[in-house]
Amino acid sequence: MMMLQESPSQKNSLFNAMNRFIGAVNNMDQTVMLPSMLMDVPLELEEDREMTNSIKSDEDEADMYSYYELLKSIRRDIQWGVRRAEADERRKESMVISRKNSSASISSVSSLSSFSSEEEEEEDEDLQKQFQFHLTGLQGVLSKLTVQADSLTKRYKKEIGMCH
């Protein structure tokens, strides 16, 4: 893949944040030759504490393998979109909801046409603020995940004796 030079104004772009994350996960994936070695290895180092907090679920203890799989799953979702099964499930749910509310939606169409141009401008401004808020959040999350993928790679190298 051809890497383009980042200009200072592009450094904080979403596209570059995604590329840095994908690159870090690809590096992790190429470094970790035996993912099974990560099983039952606890996330216990100082830099791993944030990782542990971010993947705790129903399991009592998170291990490096579960985090390795999580990072790969997020990379897959970025590259290929959210898994089709999840999208199909959401579509089915929305169809049920839309059928239940079909009469309500028909009556709301007439009220939508009565929006004034002032209300539309406020709505557009609100959408822009929402977009900027979520974009900033996504960039922050991608940066943290990139650091964590790099940390997992370093930790794996340390575990197998590749690092000094």
mmCIF file of C-alpha atoms in Angstrom:
data_model
loop_
_atom_site.group_PDB
_atom_site.id
_atom_site.type_symbol
_atom_site.label_atom_id
_atom_site.label_comp_id
_atom_site.label_asym_id
_atom_site.label_seq_id
_atom_site.Cartn_x
_atom_site.Cartn_y
_atom_site.Cartn_z
ATOM 1 C CA MET A 1 0.000 0.000 0.000
ATOM 2 C CA MET A 2 1.344 3.394 -0.953
ATOM 3 C CA MET A 3 1.708 5.732 1.999
ATOM 4 C CA LEU A 4 1.195 9.422 1.355
ATOM 5 C CA GLN A 5 3.038 12.117 3.260
ATOM 6 C CA GLU A 6 0.813 13.758 5.827
ATOM 7 C CA SER A 7 0.714 17.520 5.737
ATOM 8 C CA PRO A 8 0.318 19.233 9.121
ATOM 9 C CA SER A 9 -3.295 20.065 8.297
ATOM 10 C CA GLN A 10 -4.057 16.407 7.467
ATOM 11 C CA LYS A 11 -2.432 15.007 10.613
ATOM 12 C CA ASN A 12 -5.705 15.100 12.527
ATOM 13 C CA SER A 13 -7.952 13.858 9.743
ATOM 14 C CA LEU A 14 -10.221 10.894 10.366
ATOM 15 C CA PHE A 15 -8.795 9.140 7.327
ATOM 16 C CA ASN A 16 -5.254 9.368 8.714
ATOM 17 C CA ALA A 17 -6.384 8.291 12.195
ATOM 18 C CA MET A 18 -8.002 5.203 10.646
ATOM 19 C CA ASN A 19 -4.887 4.476 8.588
ATOM 20 C CA ARG A 20 -2.635 4.767 11.669
ATOM 21 C CA PHE A 21 -4.909 2.394 13.604
ATOM 22 C CA ILE A 22 -5.128 -0.113 10.744
ATOM 23 C CA GLY A 23 -1.349 0.062 10.315
ATOM 24 C CA ALA A 24 -0.782 -0.566 14.033
ATOM 25 C CA VAL A 25 -3.165 -3.548 14.009
ATOM 26 C CA ASN A 26 -1.560 -4.917 10.837
ATOM 27 C CA ASN A 27 1.847 -4.625 12.514
ATOM 28 C CA MET A 28 0.459 -6.345 15.617
ATOM 29 C CA ASP A 29 -1.061 -9.093 13.482
ATOM 30 C CA GLN A 30 2.224 -9.665 11.605
ATOM 31 C CA THR A 31 4.253 -9.663 14.840
ATOM 32 C CA VAL A 32 2.009 -12.029 16.781
ATOM 33 C CA MET A 33 2.832 -15.319 15.096
ATOM 34 C CA LEU A 34 1.218 -17.479 17.764
ATOM 35 C CA PRO A 35 -1.901 -15.702 19.067
ATOM 36 C CA SER A 36 -2.584 -18.656 21.363
ATOM 37 C CA MET A 37 0.458 -17.555 23.403
ATOM 38 C CA LEU A 38 -1.603 -14.528 24.434
ATOM 39 C CA MET A 39 -4.288 -16.673 26.065
ATOM 40 C CA ASP A 40 -4.402 -16.424 29.839
ATOM 41 C CA VAL A 41 -1.705 -13.711 29.812
ATOM 42 C CA PRO A 42 -3.223 -11.008 32.005
ATOM 43 C CA LEU A 43 -3.165 -7.348 31.126
ATOM 44 C CA GLU A 44 -1.186 -6.291 34.154
ATOM 45 C CA LEU A 45 1.443 -3.781 33.149
ATOM 46 C CA GLU A 46 1.016 -0.032 33.791
ATOM 47 C CA GLU A 47 0.231 0.746 30.149
ATOM 48 C CA ASP A 48 -2.197 -2.202 30.034
ATOM 49 C CA ARG A 49 -4.503 -0.830 32.751
ATOM 50 C CA GLU A 50 -6.437 1.301 30.276
ATOM 51 C CA MET A 51 -6.790 -1.729 27.991
ATOM 52 C CA THR A 52 -8.167 -3.789 30.860
ATOM 53 C CA ASN A 53 -10.758 -1.139 31.706
ATOM 54 C CA SER A 54 -11.895 -0.834 28.094
ATOM 55 C CA ILE A 55 -12.580 -4.536 27.469
ATOM 56 C CA LYS A 56 -14.079 -5.654 30.762
ATOM 57 C CA SER A 57 -17.390 -7.299 30.175
ATOM 58 C CA ASP A 58 -18.976 -10.365 31.708
ATOM 59 C CA GLU A 59 -15.584 -12.013 32.049
ATOM 60 C CA ASP A 60 -13.754 -11.676 35.358
ATOM 61 C CA GLU A 61 -10.293 -11.266 33.856
ATOM 62 C CA ALA A 62 -9.388 -9.965 30.430
ATOM 63 C CA ASP A 63 -6.325 -11.426 28.791
ATOM 64 C CA MET A 64 -4.101 -10.252 25.972
ATOM 65 C CA TYR A 65 -5.718 -12.685 23.544
ATOM 66 C CA SER A 66 -9.204 -11.218 24.013
ATOM 67 C CA TYR A 67 -7.803 -7.748 23.428
ATOM 68 C CA TYR A 68 -5.887 -8.954 20.364
ATOM 69 C CA GLU A 69 -9.140 -10.322 18.928
ATOM 70 C CA LEU A 70 -11.029 -7.129 19.828
ATOM 71 C CA LEU A 71 -8.514 -4.932 17.994
ATOM 72 C CA LYS A 72 -8.655 -7.181 14.927
ATOM 73 C CA SER A 73 -12.462 -7.072 15.016
ATOM 74 C CA ILE A 74 -12.477 -3.266 15.140
ATOM 75 C CA ARG A 75 -10.035 -3.168 12.201
ATOM 76 C CA ARG A 76 -12.335 -5.494 10.238
ATOM 77 C CA ASP A 77 -15.340 -3.277 11.014
ATOM 78 C CA ILE A 78 -13.480 -0.178 9.809
ATOM 79 C CA GLN A 79 -12.300 -1.852 6.617
ATOM 80 C CA TRP A 80 -15.454 -3.755 5.696
ATOM 81 C CA GLY A 81 -18.220 -2.097 7.700
ATOM 82 C CA VAL A 82 -20.207 -3.476 10.571
ATOM 83 C CA ARG A 83 -20.868 -7.172 10.151
ATOM 84 C CA ARG A 84 -23.769 -7.999 7.892
ATOM 85 C CA ALA A 85 -25.578 -10.099 10.507
ATOM 86 C CA GLU A 86 -25.753 -7.132 12.865
ATOM 87 C CA ALA A 87 -26.970 -4.890 10.044
ATOM 88 C CA ASP A 88 -29.622 -7.427 9.046
ATOM 89 C CA GLU A 89 -30.826 -7.675 12.651
ATOM 90 C CA ARG A 90 -31.109 -3.903 12.961
ATOM 91 C CA ARG A 91 -32.966 -3.707 9.652
ATOM 92 C CA LYS A 92 -35.499 -6.300 10.864
ATOM 93 C CA GLU A 93 -36.006 -4.370 14.100
ATOM 94 C CA SER A 94 -36.510 -1.104 12.252
ATOM 95 C CA MET A 95 -39.044 -2.721 9.917
ATOM 96 C CA VAL A 96 -41.099 -3.872 12.902
ATOM 97 C CA ILE A 97 -40.919 -0.416 14.467
ATOM 98 C CA SER A 98 -41.806 1.304 11.185
ATOM 99 C CA ARG A 99 -44.851 -0.936 10.700
ATOM 100 C CA LYS A 100 -46.091 -0.110 14.198
ATOM 101 C CA ASN A 101 -45.626 3.596 13.633
ATOM 102 C CA SER A 102 -46.780 3.801 10.017
ATOM 103 C CA SER A 103 -49.895 5.788 10.869
ATOM 104 C CA ALA A 104 -47.874 8.106 13.092
ATOM 105 C CA SER A 105 -45.296 8.656 10.367
ATOM 106 C CA ILE A 106 -47.959 9.545 7.816
ATOM 107 C CA SER A 107 -49.335 12.246 10.084
ATOM 108 C CA SER A 108 -45.842 13.542 10.866
ATOM 109 C CA VAL A 109 -45.075 14.087 7.152
ATOM 110 C CA SER A 110 -47.551 16.941 7.005
ATOM 111 C CA SER A 111 -46.036 18.533 10.119
ATOM 112 C CA LEU A 112 -42.510 18.228 8.656
ATOM 113 C CA SER A 113 -43.473 20.351 5.684
ATOM 114 C CA SER A 114 -44.411 23.201 8.004
ATOM 115 C CA PHE A 115 -40.821 23.733 9.254
ATOM 116 C CA SER A 116 -39.726 27.306 8.745
ATOM 117 C CA SER A 117 -36.379 28.114 7.159
ATOM 118 C CA GLU A 118 -35.161 29.407 10.548
ATOM 119 C CA GLU A 119 -35.815 26.019 12.172
ATOM 120 C CA GLU A 120 -34.031 24.273 9.302
ATOM 121 C CA GLU A 121 -30.947 26.480 9.785
ATOM 122 C CA GLU A 122 -30.892 25.674 13.514
ATOM 123 C CA GLU A 123 -31.222 21.987 12.700
ATOM 124 C CA ASP A 124 -28.356 22.177 10.183
ATOM 125 C CA GLU A 125 -26.163 23.937 12.739
ATOM 126 C CA ASP A 126 -27.073 21.308 15.311
ATOM 127 C CA LEU A 127 -26.160 18.537 12.852
ATOM 128 C CA GLN A 128 -22.806 20.186 12.226
ATOM 129 C CA LYS A 129 -22.113 20.386 15.979
ATOM 130 C CA GLN A 130 -23.153 16.752 16.413
ATOM 131 C CA PHE A 131 -20.909 15.686 13.545
ATOM 132 C CA GLN A 132 -17.923 17.596 14.945
ATOM 133 C CA PHE A 133 -18.536 16.150 18.405
ATOM 134 C CA HIS A 134 -18.673 12.563 17.130
ATOM 135 C CA LEU A 135 -15.751 13.071 14.740
ATOM 136 C CA THR A 136 -13.588 14.350 17.591
ATOM 137 C CA GLY A 137 -14.653 11.413 19.745
ATOM 138 C CA LEU A 138 -13.943 8.894 16.996
ATOM 139 C CA GLN A 139 -10.499 10.365 16.373
ATOM 140 C CA GLY A 140 -9.757 10.174 20.113
ATOM 141 C CA VAL A 141 -10.882 6.557 20.323
ATOM 142 C CA LEU A 142 -8.846 5.612 17.246
ATOM 143 C CA SER A 143 -5.762 7.262 18.760
ATOM 144 C CA LYS A 144 -6.182 5.311 22.004
ATOM 145 C CA LEU A 145 -6.743 2.054 20.119
ATOM 146 C CA THR A 146 -3.622 2.704 18.034
ATOM 147 C CA VAL A 147 -1.550 3.193 21.179
ATOM 148 C CA GLN A 148 -3.033 0.037 22.645
ATOM 149 C CA ALA A 149 -2.298 -2.032 19.523
ATOM 150 C CA ASP A 150 1.296 -0.793 19.669
ATOM 151 C CA SER A 151 1.427 -1.624 23.379
ATOM 152 C CA LEU A 152 0.130 -5.152 22.804
ATOM 153 C CA THR A 153 2.754 -5.644 20.071
ATOM 154 C CA LYS A 154 5.547 -4.487 22.416
ATOM 155 C CA ARG A 155 4.221 -6.656 25.221
ATOM 156 C CA TYR A 156 4.120 -9.718 22.944
ATOM 157 C CA LYS A 157 7.696 -9.085 21.849
ATOM 158 C CA LYS A 158 8.701 -8.799 25.507
ATOM 159 C CA GLU A 159 6.880 -12.034 26.384
ATOM 160 C CA ILE A 160 8.698 -14.017 23.674
ATOM 161 C CA GLY A 161 12.047 -12.321 24.290
ATOM 162 C CA MET A 162 12.287 -10.198 21.138
ATOM 163 C CA CYS A 163 12.699 -6.915 23.068
ATOM 164 C CA HIS A 164 15.505 -6.024 25.382
#
